[in-house]
Amino acid sequence: MTDLYYGDPLSRAFWDGARNGVLVLQRCADCGRWQHYPRPLCLGCESTSLESVPASGLGTIYSCTTVRISARPGLEPPYIAAIVELDEGPRMLTNVAGDTARIGDRVRIGWRHRTDAPPLPIFTVDADA
Ligand SMILES: [Zn+2]
């Protein structure tokens, strides 16, 4: 596996967390707002006092669709693309495992391991989440 971080150093904590199976998000030390993807400033108060904090990995499907057309090798359709609203507040573009998902379904994070890159989040519908 390469030591490649996707994007700038701001995303390092996210990818380090992914390697350990932990969803790490930014949280503002001044106003408490969570955000994803990582940014240099808080979207709520413009503070630069941002910390990287483990999140619950739980959320609710905000939007989803089944992709049926091949967009790139290694990502074979059909699969579910979704926007998950995390319990901490931010929304994340991701995938949902399985054949069916509906807006409003509760989901729990898992990780899709890859041989040449850090794991990617993939959520699973879980009514108990
Ligand atoms: Zn803030």
Short mmCIF file of C-alpha atoms and ligand atoms in Angstrom, two decimals:
data_model
loop_
_atom_site.label_atom_id
_atom_site.label_comp_id
_atom_site.label_asym_id
_atom_site.label_seq_id
_atom_site.Cartn_x
_atom_site.Cartn_y
_atom_site.Cartn_z
CA MET A 1 0.00 0.00 0.00
CA THR A 2 1.31 3.41 -0.86
CA ASP A 3 1.59 6.11 1.77
CA LEU A 4 -0.60 8.32 -0.36
CA TYR A 5 -3.03 10.70 1.23
CA TYR A 6 -5.79 11.83 -1.02
CA GLY A 7 -5.85 15.56 -1.11
CA ASP A 8 -4.01 17.95 1.13
CA PRO A 9 -2.63 17.41 4.66
CA LEU A 10 -6.02 18.39 6.09
CA SER A 11 -7.33 14.96 5.13
CA ARG A 12 -4.51 13.07 6.88
CA ALA A 13 -6.49 12.48 10.11
CA PHE A 14 -9.44 11.14 8.08
CA TRP A 15 -7.26 8.61 6.24
CA ASP A 16 -5.34 7.63 9.38
CA GLY A 17 -8.70 6.97 11.04
CA ALA A 18 -9.88 4.97 8.03
CA ARG A 19 -6.81 2.74 8.28
CA ASN A 20 -7.84 2.00 11.87
CA GLY A 21 -11.53 1.54 11.10
CA VAL A 22 -12.53 4.80 12.77
CA LEU A 23 -14.46 7.63 11.15
CA VAL A 24 -12.59 10.81 12.08
CA LEU A 25 -14.25 14.17 11.48
CA GLN A 26 -13.27 17.75 12.19
CA ARG A 27 -14.90 19.49 15.15
CA CYS A 28 -14.52 23.15 15.96
CA ALA A 29 -12.93 23.72 19.37
CA ASP A 30 -14.64 27.12 19.62
CA CYS A 31 -18.28 26.50 18.60
CA GLY A 32 -18.48 22.68 18.62
CA ARG A 33 -19.70 22.32 15.04
CA TRP A 34 -18.68 19.13 13.19
CA GLN A 35 -17.76 19.25 9.52
CA HIS A 36 -16.82 16.96 6.70
CA TYR A 37 -14.87 17.08 4.40
CA PRO A 38 -11.87 18.59 6.25
CA ARG A 39 -11.31 22.31 5.75
CA PRO A 40 -8.89 24.92 7.12
CA LEU A 41 -11.72 26.96 8.72
CA CYS A 42 -14.89 26.19 10.66
CA LEU A 43 -17.94 26.69 8.44
CA GLY A 44 -19.88 27.98 11.45
CA CYS A 45 -17.59 30.59 12.99
CA GLU A 46 -14.48 30.71 10.75
CA SER A 47 -12.25 29.60 13.63
CA THR A 48 -9.06 27.79 12.72
CA SER A 49 -9.19 25.83 16.01
CA LEU A 50 -10.27 22.55 14.47
CA GLU A 51 -9.65 19.17 16.06
CA SER A 52 -9.89 15.70 14.55
CA VAL A 53 -12.29 13.62 16.61
CA PRO A 54 -13.69 10.07 16.28
CA ALA A 55 -17.35 10.14 15.26
CA SER A 56 -20.08 7.62 16.02
CA GLY A 57 -20.20 6.17 12.50
CA LEU A 58 -24.00 6.27 12.67
CA GLY A 59 -26.33 8.22 10.45
CA THR A 60 -29.47 8.40 8.34
CA ILE A 61 -29.78 8.17 4.57
CA TYR A 62 -30.53 11.67 3.31
CA SER A 63 -30.60 10.69 -0.38
CA CYS A 64 -29.74 7.59 -2.39
CA THR A 65 -29.84 6.03 -5.83
CA THR A 66 -28.87 2.74 -7.44
CA VAL A 67 -26.10 3.22 -10.00
CA ARG A 68 -26.56 0.86 -12.95
CA ILE A 69 -23.97 2.21 -15.42
CA SER A 70 -20.25 1.47 -15.09
CA ALA A 71 -18.32 4.64 -14.34
CA ARG A 72 -14.85 3.21 -13.69
CA PRO A 73 -13.04 -0.12 -13.37
CA GLY A 74 -13.26 -1.65 -9.92
CA LEU A 75 -16.60 -0.09 -9.18
CA GLU A 76 -18.96 -2.47 -10.87
CA PRO A 77 -22.68 -1.71 -10.92
CA PRO A 78 -25.19 -2.08 -9.56
CA TYR A 79 -24.33 -0.30 -6.32
CA ILE A 80 -26.01 2.24 -4.08
CA ALA A 81 -24.63 5.78 -3.97
CA ALA A 82 -25.94 7.78 -1.04
CA ILE A 83 -25.65 10.94 0.95
CA VAL A 84 -25.65 9.97 4.61
CA GLU A 85 -26.44 12.57 7.24
CA LEU A 86 -24.15 11.64 10.10
CA ASP A 87 -25.50 11.87 13.65
CA GLU A 88 -22.92 14.60 14.30
CA GLY A 89 -24.48 16.71 11.53
CA PRO A 90 -22.29 16.63 8.40
CA ARG A 91 -23.47 14.88 5.25
CA MET A 92 -21.16 12.42 3.50
CA LEU A 93 -21.25 11.13 -0.07
CA THR A 94 -20.70 7.39 0.24
CA ASN A 95 -21.95 3.91 -0.68
CA VAL A 96 -24.47 1.68 1.04
CA ALA A 97 -23.90 -2.08 0.95
CA GLY A 98 -26.62 -4.43 -0.23
CA ASP A 99 -29.43 -4.24 -2.75
CA THR A 100 -31.86 -1.82 -1.18
CA ALA A 101 -31.75 1.40 0.79
CA ARG A 102 -34.33 4.08 1.37
CA ILE A 103 -34.27 7.70 2.42
CA GLY A 104 -34.60 7.77 6.19
CA ASP A 105 -32.98 4.36 6.79
CA ARG A 106 -30.59 4.25 9.73
CA VAL A 107 -27.06 3.19 8.75
CA ARG A 108 -23.83 2.15 10.43
CA ILE A 109 -20.36 2.64 8.97
CA GLY A 110 -18.10 -0.15 7.79
CA TRP A 111 -14.98 -0.09 5.67
CA ARG A 112 -14.30 -1.39 2.17
CA HIS A 113 -10.67 -2.50 2.19
CA ARG A 114 -8.50 -1.99 -0.85
CA THR A 115 -5.05 -3.34 -1.65
CA ASP A 116 -3.57 -0.15 -3.07
CA ALA A 117 -5.19 2.58 -1.01
CA PRO A 118 -6.74 3.28 2.40
CA PRO A 119 -10.16 1.82 3.16
CA LEU A 120 -13.27 3.68 2.05
CA PRO A 121 -16.39 4.12 4.18
CA ILE A 122 -19.35 1.97 3.18
CA PHE A 123 -22.52 2.04 5.21
CA THR A 124 -24.95 -0.76 6.01
CA VAL A 125 -28.64 -0.34 6.74
CA ASP A 126 -29.15 -1.17 10.42
CA ALA A 127 -32.50 -0.55 12.06
CA ASP A 128 -30.80 -0.75 15.47
CA ALA A 129 -28.24 1.95 14.58
ZN ZN B 1 -16.73 27.05 14.86
#
